[in-house]
Coordinates of C-alpha atoms in Angstrom, one line a residue:
X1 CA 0.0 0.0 0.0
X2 CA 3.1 2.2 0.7
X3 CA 4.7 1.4 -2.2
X4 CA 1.6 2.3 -4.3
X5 CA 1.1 5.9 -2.3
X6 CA 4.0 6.7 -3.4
X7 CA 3.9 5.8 -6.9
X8 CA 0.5 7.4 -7.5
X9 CA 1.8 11.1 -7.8
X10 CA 4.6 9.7 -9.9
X11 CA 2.5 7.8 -12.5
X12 CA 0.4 10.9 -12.3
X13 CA 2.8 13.1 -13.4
X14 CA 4.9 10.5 -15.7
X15 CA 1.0 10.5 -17.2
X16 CA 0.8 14.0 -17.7
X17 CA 4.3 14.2 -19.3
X18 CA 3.4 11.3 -22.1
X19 CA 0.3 13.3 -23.0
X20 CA 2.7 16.1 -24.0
X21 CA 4.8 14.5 -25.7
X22 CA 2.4 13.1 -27.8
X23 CA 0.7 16.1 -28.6
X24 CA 3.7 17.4 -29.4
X25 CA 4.6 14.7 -31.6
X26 CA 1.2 15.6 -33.4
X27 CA 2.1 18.8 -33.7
X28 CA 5.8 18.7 -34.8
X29 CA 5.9 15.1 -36.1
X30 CA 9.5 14.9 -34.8
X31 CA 9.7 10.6 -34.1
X32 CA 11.7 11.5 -30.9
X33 CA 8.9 13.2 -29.3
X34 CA 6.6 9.8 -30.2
X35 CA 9.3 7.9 -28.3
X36 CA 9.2 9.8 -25.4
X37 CA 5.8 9.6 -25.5
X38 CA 5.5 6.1 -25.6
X39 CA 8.1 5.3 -22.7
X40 CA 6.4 7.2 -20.2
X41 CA 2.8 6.0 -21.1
X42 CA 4.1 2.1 -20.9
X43 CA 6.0 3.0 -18.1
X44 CA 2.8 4.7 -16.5
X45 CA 1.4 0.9 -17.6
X46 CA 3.8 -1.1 -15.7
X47 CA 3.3 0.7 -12.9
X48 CA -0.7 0.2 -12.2
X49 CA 0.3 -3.2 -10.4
X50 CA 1.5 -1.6 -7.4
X51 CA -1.3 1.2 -7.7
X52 CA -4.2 -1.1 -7.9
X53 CA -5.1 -3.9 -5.3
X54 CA -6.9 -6.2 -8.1
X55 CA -5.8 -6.8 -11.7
X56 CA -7.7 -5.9 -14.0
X57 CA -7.2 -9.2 -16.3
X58 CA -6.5 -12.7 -15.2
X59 CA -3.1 -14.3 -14.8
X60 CA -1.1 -14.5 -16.7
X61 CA -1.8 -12.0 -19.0
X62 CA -2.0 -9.3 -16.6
X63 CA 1.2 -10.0 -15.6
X64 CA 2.8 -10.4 -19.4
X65 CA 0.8 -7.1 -19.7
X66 CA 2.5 -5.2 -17.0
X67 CA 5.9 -7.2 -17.4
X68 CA 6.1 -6.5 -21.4
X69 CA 5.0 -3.0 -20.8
X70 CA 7.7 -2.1 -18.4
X71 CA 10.7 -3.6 -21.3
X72 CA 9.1 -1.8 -23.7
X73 CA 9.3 1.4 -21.9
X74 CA 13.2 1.0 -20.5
X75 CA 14.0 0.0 -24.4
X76 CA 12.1 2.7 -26.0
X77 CA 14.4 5.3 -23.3
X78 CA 17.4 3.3 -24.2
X79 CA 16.3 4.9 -27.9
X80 CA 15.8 8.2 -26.7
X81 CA 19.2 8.6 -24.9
X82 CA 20.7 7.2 -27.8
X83 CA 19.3 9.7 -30.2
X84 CA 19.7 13.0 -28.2
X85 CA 23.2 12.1 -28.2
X86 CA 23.5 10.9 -31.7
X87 CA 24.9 7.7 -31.3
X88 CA 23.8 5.8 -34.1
X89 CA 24.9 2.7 -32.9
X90 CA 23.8 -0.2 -35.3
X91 CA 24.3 -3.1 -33.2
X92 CA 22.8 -1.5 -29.7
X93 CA 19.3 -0.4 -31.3
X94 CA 19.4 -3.6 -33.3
X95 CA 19.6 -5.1 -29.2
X96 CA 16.8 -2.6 -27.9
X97 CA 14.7 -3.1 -30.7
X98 CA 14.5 -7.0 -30.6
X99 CA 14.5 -7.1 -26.6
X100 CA 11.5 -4.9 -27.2
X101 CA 9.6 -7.7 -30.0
X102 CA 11.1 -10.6 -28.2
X103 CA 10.3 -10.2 -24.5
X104 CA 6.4 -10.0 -24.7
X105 CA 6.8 -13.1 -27.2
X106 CA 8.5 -14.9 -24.5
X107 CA 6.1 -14.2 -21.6
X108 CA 3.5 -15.7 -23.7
X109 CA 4.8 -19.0 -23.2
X110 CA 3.0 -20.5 -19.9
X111 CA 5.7 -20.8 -17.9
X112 CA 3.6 -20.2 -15.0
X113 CA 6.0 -17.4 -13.6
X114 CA 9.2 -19.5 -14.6
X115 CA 11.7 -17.5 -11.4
X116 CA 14.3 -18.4 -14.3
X117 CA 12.9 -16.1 -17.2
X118 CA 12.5 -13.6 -15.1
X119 CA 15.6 -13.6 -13.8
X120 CA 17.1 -13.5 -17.5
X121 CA 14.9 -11.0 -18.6
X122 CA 16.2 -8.9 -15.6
X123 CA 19.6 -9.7 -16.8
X124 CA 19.4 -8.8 -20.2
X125 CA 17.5 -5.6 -19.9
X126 CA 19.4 -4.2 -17.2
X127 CA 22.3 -5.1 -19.4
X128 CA 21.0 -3.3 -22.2
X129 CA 20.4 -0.5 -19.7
X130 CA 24.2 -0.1 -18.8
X131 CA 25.6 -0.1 -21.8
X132 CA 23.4 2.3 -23.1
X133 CA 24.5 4.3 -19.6
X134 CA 27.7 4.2 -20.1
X135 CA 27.5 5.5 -23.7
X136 CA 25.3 8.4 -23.2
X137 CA 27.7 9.4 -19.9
X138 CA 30.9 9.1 -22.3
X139 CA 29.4 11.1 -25.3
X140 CA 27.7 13.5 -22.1
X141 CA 31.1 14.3 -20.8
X142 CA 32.8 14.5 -24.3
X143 CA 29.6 16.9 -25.3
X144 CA 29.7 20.9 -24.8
X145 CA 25.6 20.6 -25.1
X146 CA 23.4 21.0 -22.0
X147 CA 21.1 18.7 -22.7
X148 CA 23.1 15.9 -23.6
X149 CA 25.0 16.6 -20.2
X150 CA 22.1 16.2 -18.4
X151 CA 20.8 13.1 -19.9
X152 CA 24.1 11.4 -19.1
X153 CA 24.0 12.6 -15.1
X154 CA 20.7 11.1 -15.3
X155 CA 21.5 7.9 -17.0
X156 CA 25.0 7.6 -14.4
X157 CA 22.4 7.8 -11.9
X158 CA 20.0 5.6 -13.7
X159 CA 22.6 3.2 -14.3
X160 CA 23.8 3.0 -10.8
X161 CA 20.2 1.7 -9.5
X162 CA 20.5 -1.1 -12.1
X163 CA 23.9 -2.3 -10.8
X164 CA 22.3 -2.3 -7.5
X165 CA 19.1 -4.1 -8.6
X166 CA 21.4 -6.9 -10.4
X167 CA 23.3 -7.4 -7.0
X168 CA 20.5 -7.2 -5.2
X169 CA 17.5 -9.1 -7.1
X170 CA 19.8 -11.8 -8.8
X171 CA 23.8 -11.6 -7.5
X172 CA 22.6 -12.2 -3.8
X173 CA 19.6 -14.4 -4.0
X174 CA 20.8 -16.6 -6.5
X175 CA 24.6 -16.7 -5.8
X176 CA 24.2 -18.4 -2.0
X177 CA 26.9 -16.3 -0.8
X178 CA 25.0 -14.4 1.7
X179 CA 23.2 -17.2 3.0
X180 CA 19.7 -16.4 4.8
X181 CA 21.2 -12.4 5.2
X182 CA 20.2 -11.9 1.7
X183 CA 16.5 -12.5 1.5
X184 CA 16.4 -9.3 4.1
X185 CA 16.5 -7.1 1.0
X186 CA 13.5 -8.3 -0.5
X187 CA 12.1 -8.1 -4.2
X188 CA 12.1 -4.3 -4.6
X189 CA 13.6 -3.0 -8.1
X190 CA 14.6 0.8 -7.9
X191 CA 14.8 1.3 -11.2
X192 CA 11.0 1.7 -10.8
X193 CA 11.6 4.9 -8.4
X194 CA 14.7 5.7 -9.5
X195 CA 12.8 6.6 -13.1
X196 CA 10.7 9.5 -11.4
X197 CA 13.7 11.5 -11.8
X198 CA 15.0 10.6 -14.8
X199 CA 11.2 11.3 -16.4
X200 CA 12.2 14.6 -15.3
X201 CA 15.2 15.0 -16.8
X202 CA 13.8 13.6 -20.1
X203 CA 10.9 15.9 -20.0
X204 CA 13.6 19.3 -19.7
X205 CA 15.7 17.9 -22.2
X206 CA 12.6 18.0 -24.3
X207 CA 11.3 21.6 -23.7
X208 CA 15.1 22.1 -24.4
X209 CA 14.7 20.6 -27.8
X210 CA 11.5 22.6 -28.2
X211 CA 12.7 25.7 -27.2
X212 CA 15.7 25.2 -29.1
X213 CA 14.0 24.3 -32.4
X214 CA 11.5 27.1 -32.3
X215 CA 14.0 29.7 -32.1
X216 CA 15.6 28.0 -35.0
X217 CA 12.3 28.2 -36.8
X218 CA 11.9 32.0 -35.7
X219 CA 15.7 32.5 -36.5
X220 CA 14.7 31.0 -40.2
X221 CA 12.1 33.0 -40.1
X222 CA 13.7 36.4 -39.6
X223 CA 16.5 34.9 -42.3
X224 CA 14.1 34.1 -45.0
X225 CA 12.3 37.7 -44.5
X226 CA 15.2 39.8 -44.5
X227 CA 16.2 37.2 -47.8
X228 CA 12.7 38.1 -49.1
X229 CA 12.7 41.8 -48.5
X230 CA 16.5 41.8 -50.3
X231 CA 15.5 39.7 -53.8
X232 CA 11.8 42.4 -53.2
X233 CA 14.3 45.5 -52.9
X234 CA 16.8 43.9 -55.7
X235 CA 13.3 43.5 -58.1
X236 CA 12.4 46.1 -57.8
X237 CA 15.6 48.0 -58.6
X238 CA 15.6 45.7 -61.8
X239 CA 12.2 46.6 -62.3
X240 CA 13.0 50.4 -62.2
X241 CA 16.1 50.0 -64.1
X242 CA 14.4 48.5 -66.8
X243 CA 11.5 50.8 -66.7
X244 CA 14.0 53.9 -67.2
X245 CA 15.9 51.8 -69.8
X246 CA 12.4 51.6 -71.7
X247 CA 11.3 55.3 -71.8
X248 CA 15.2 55.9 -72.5
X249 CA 14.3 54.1 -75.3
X250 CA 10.8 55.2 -76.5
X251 CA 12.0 59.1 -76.0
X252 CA 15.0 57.8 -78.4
X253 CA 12.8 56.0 -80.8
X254 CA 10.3 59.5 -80.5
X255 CA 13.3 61.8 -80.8
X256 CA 14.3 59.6 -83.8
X257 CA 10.5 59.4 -85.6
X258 CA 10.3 63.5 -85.2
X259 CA 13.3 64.1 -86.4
X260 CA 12.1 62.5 -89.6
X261 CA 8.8 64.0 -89.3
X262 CA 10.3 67.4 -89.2
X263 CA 12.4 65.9 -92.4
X264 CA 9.4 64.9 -94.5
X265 CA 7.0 67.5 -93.3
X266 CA 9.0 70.7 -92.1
X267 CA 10.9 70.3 -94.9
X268 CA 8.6 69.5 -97.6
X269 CA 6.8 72.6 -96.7
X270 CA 9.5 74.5 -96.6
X271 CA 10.8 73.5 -100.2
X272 CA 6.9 74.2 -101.2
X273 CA 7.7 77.6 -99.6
X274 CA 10.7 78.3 -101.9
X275 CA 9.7 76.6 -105.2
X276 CA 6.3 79.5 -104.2
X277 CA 9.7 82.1 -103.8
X278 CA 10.9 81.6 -107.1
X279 CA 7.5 82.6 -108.6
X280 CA 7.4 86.4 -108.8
X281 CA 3.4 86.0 -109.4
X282 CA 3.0 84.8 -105.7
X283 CA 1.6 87.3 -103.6
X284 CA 4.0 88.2 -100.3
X285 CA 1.4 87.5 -98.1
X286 CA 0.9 83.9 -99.1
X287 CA 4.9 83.5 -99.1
X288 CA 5.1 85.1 -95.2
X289 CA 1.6 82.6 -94.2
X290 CA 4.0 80.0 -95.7
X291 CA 6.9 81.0 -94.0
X292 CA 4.6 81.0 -90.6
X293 CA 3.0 77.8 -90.5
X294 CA 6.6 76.4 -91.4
X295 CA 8.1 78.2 -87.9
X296 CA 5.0 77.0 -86.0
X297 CA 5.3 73.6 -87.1
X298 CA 9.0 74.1 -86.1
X299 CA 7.6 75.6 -82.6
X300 CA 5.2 72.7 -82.2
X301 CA 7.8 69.8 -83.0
X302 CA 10.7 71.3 -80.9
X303 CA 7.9 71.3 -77.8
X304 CA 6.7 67.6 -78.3
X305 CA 10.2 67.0 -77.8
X306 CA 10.5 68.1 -74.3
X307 CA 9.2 65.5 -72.0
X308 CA 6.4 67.1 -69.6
X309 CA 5.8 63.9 -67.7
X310 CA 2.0 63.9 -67.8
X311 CA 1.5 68.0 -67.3
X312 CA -1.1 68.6 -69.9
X313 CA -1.5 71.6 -68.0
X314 CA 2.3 72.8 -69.6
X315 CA 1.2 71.6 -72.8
X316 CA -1.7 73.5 -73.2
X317 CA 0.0 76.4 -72.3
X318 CA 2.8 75.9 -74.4
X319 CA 0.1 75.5 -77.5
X320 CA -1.0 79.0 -76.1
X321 CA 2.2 80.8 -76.5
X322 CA 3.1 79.8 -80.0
X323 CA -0.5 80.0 -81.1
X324 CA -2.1 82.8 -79.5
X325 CA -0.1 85.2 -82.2
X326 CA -1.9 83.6 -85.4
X327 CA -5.3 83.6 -83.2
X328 CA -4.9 87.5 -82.9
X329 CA -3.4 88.2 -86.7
X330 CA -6.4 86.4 -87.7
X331 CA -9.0 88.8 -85.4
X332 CA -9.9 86.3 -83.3
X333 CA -9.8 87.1 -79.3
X334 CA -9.1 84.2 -77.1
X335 CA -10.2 83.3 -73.9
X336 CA -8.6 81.1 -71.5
X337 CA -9.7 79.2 -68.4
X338 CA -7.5 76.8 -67.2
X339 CA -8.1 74.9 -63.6
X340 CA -5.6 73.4 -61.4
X341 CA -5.4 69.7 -63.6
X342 CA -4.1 66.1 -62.4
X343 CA -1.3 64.4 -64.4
X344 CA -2.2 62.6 -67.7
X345 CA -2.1 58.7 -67.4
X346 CA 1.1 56.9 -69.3
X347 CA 2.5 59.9 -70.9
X348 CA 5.2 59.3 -73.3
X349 CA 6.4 61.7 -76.2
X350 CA 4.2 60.0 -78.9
X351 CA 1.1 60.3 -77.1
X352 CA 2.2 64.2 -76.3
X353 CA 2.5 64.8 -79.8
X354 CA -1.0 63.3 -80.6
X355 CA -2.4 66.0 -78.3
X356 CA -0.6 68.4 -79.1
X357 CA -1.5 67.9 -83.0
X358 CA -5.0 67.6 -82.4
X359 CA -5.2 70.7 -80.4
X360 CA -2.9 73.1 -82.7
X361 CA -5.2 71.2 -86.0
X362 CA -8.1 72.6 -83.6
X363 CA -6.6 76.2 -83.7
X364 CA -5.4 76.2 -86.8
X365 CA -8.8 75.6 -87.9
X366 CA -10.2 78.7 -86.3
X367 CA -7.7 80.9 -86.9
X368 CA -7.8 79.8 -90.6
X369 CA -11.5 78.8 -91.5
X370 CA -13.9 79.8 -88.5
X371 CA -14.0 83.8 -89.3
X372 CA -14.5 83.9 -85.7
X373 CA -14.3 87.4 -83.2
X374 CA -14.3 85.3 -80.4
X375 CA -12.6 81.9 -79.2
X376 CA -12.6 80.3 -75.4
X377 CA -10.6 77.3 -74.3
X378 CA -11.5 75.8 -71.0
X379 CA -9.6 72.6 -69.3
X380 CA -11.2 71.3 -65.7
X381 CA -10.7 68.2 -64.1
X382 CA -13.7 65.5 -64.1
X383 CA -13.2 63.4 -61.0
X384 CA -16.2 61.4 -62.0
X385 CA -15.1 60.6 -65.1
X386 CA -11.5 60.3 -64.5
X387 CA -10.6 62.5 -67.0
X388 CA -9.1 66.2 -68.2
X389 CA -12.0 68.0 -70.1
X390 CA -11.0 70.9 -72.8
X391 CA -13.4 72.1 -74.8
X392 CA -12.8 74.9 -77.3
X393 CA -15.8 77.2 -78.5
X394 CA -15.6 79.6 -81.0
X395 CA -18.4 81.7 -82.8
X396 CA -17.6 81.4 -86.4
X397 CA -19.6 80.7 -89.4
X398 CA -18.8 76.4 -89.0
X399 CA -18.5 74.1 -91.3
X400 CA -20.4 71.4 -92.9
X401 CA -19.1 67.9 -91.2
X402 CA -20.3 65.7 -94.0
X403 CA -18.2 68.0 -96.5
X404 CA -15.0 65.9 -98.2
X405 CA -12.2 68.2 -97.0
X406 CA -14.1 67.9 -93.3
X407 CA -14.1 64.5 -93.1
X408 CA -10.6 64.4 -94.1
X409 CA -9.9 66.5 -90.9
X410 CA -12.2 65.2 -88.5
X411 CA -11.1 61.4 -89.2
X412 CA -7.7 62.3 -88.6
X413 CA -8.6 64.0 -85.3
X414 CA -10.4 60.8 -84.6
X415 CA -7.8 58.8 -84.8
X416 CA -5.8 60.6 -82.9
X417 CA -7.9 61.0 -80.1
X418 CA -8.6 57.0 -80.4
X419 CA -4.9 56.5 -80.0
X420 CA -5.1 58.4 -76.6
X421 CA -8.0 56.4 -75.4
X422 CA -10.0 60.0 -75.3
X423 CA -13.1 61.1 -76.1
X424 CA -13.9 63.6 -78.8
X425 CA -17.1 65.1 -79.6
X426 CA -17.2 67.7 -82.3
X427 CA -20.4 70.1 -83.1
X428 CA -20.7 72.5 -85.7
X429 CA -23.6 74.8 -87.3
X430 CA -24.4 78.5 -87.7
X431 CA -23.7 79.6 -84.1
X432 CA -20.1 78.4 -84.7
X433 CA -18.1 75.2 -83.7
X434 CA -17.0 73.3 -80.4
X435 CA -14.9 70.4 -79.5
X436 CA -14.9 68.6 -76.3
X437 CA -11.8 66.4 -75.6
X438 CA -12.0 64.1 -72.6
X439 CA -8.0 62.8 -71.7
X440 CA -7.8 59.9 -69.2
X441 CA -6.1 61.5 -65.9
X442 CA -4.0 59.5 -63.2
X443 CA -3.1 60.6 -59.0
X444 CA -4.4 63.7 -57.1
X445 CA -4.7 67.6 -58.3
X446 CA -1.5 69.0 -58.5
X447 CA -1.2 73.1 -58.4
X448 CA -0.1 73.9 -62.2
X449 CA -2.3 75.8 -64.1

């Protein structure tokens, strides 16, 4: 009854202790953690015979039960020790391993409680136990690890009860040497108490392996962010670097196509302007018109050069300083109202050339055709719409948009306007003419004007 008082709160504990190890086994799927687990919940097993007053199941099985249970257990420890200090010895888990299978096979055989296999069994696993003991202490002592240090205090400790269970269950009972003084030590294995501690010592060294591997997993953790947010910074680097390689390119490419534009237009108009020189019937005026439109074209070319980076606002004013001049030779008075206007969405020099052709063909128009008095050019920003709206009004005389030469002009305007995803609407009758160009914006109002 003593003997089972005692072992209650141990079992208890050694209960508790298998539990989480096998839950952390679930969790982890490390095998070591499904060893522990198993030694201490056979080892809790072996010891409900001194807990309980009546077994549970007849004999002999309850005793094969219990008996088979404890082996197990020691064998499945003998593991353990081996593998936290990573001694894969062939031939010693080869032992535990078939000790383990052949021990339970053994008690099968009715023997009716044979003193003799019992005593061999004692033997055997005990000697299994020291050498195991006495490998864990040497790789202990030879070990700068903690853990591994403790194990093999526990296991010299551990392996000291088993010399003293030999000598005292099988060297003095069995030997005759101490005559009727040695049946005063009774049948009491220490091993059985002795493990209390060492279930201690095997549960720290697994919250040290825990511990241990979870600050290696939030070690890796930190290493593979920091790795992440280097190969994010480096893409993105790579990513600008060929972004700015790409409009390098495209203003090259643009640079390249206006210079040919200003080779076949500007200077087919200015060769039309001098083969008109050479003619002494051609009026001045005409030749200084001439001479005009070339410079403007000139004006206009040289600007869609420069890149404004989305700033339609600097555009439109740029169209205003070079065409205002022909507006006022031609009578016509403009008016301007210009509000503060986000940045145009994927600028690039082509597309500001588009615009900026569309808008001086617009002008041109007026200044040319409309025999206007009065002109007015607004630009606001449509938040609802996402978009830049400019309309230009003028009073003129219009024009007929079904006429050839008009539908010439407007399908050109079209297209450009198609090409920057805009929208135009063009109206013209008696009252005069307007055109309503709706230009695709991107981020928040900026201040120019």
């Amino acid at each position: 009854v003593k003997r089972g008082a005692v072992m209650i709160p141990a079992t208890a504990a050694s209960l508790v202790l298998g539990l989480v190890g096998l839950l952390l086994w679930w969790r982890q799927r490390d095998p070591l953690f499904l060893v522990y687990a198993a030694a201490e919940l056979l080892w809790c097993l072996g010891n409900v015979d001194v807990i309980v007053d009546r077994s549970p199941l007849p004999w002999p099985w309850w005793g094969v039960l219990v008996y088979s249970a404890q082996i197990i257990s020691g064998m499945l420890i003998c593991r353990f020790a081996l593998a936290v200090v990573g001694w894969p010895s062939p031939s010693l888990q080869w032992a535990t391993k078939a000790w383990a299978l052949v021990v339970p096979s053994a008690l099968m055989v009715p023997l009716n409680g044979s003193p003799e296999l019992e005593v061999l069994i004692l033997v055997v696993t005990n000697s299994i136990g020291l050498v195991t003991a006495g490998v864990v202490v040497v790789k202990g002592l030879q070990s700068r690890s903690l853990p591994q240090r403790v194990l093999a205090a526990s296991l010299a400790v551990l392996g000291a009860v088993l010399v003293r269970d030999l000598f005292v269950l099988v060297v003095v009972p069995y030997s005759g040497w101490f005559g009727a003084w040695g049946g005063s030590y009774g049948q009491i294995a220490w091993a059985r108490y002795a493990w209390v501690g060492f279930g201690v010592a095997m549960a720290w060294i697994i919250a040290e392996r825990l511990r241990a591997a979870t600050q290696a997993a939030h070690e890796a953790g930190r290493t593979l962010a920091q790795r992440l947010a280097d190969q994010q910074r480096e893409l993105e680097a790579a990513h600008a670097r060929a972004a700015e390689a790409a409009r390098h390119d495209a203003r090259e490419q643009e640079r390249q196509r206006l210079m040919q534009d200003m080779h076949d237009g500007l200077g087919g108009h200015l060769l039309g302007t001098l083969q008109l020189a050479d003619d002494p019937a051609v009026p001045r005026e005409r030749l200084v018109h001439q001479l005009r439109d070339a410079l403007d074209q000139l004006k206009l070319t040289v600007d869609a050069m420069q890149d404004v980076e989305g700033d339609i606002a600097a555009l439109l004013g740029a169209l205003r300083y070079r065409l205002a001049p022909r507006l006022r030779a031609a009578g016509v008075e403009l008016a301007w109202f210009v509000e503060h206007l986000p940045d145009v969405d994927d600028w690039t020099m082509a597309l500001g050339r588009d615009r900026q052709l569309l808008l001086d063909e617009t002008f041109a128009n007026v200044a040319a055709h409309a025999r206007a008095s009065t002109a007015s050019l607004s630009a606001r920003h449509d938040a609802d719409q996402g978009a830049v709206c400019i309309a230009l009004v003028d009073d003129g005389v219009g024009f007929d948009p079904s006429s050839a030469v008009a539908g010439r002009g407007l399908a050109t305007m079209r297209a450009r306007a198609e090409r920057l995803g805009a929208q135009l609407e063009i109206a013209s009758g008696v009252g005069g003419t307007s055109l309503r160009l709706a230009v695709p914006v991107r981020g928040p109002v900026s201040d120019r004007t």
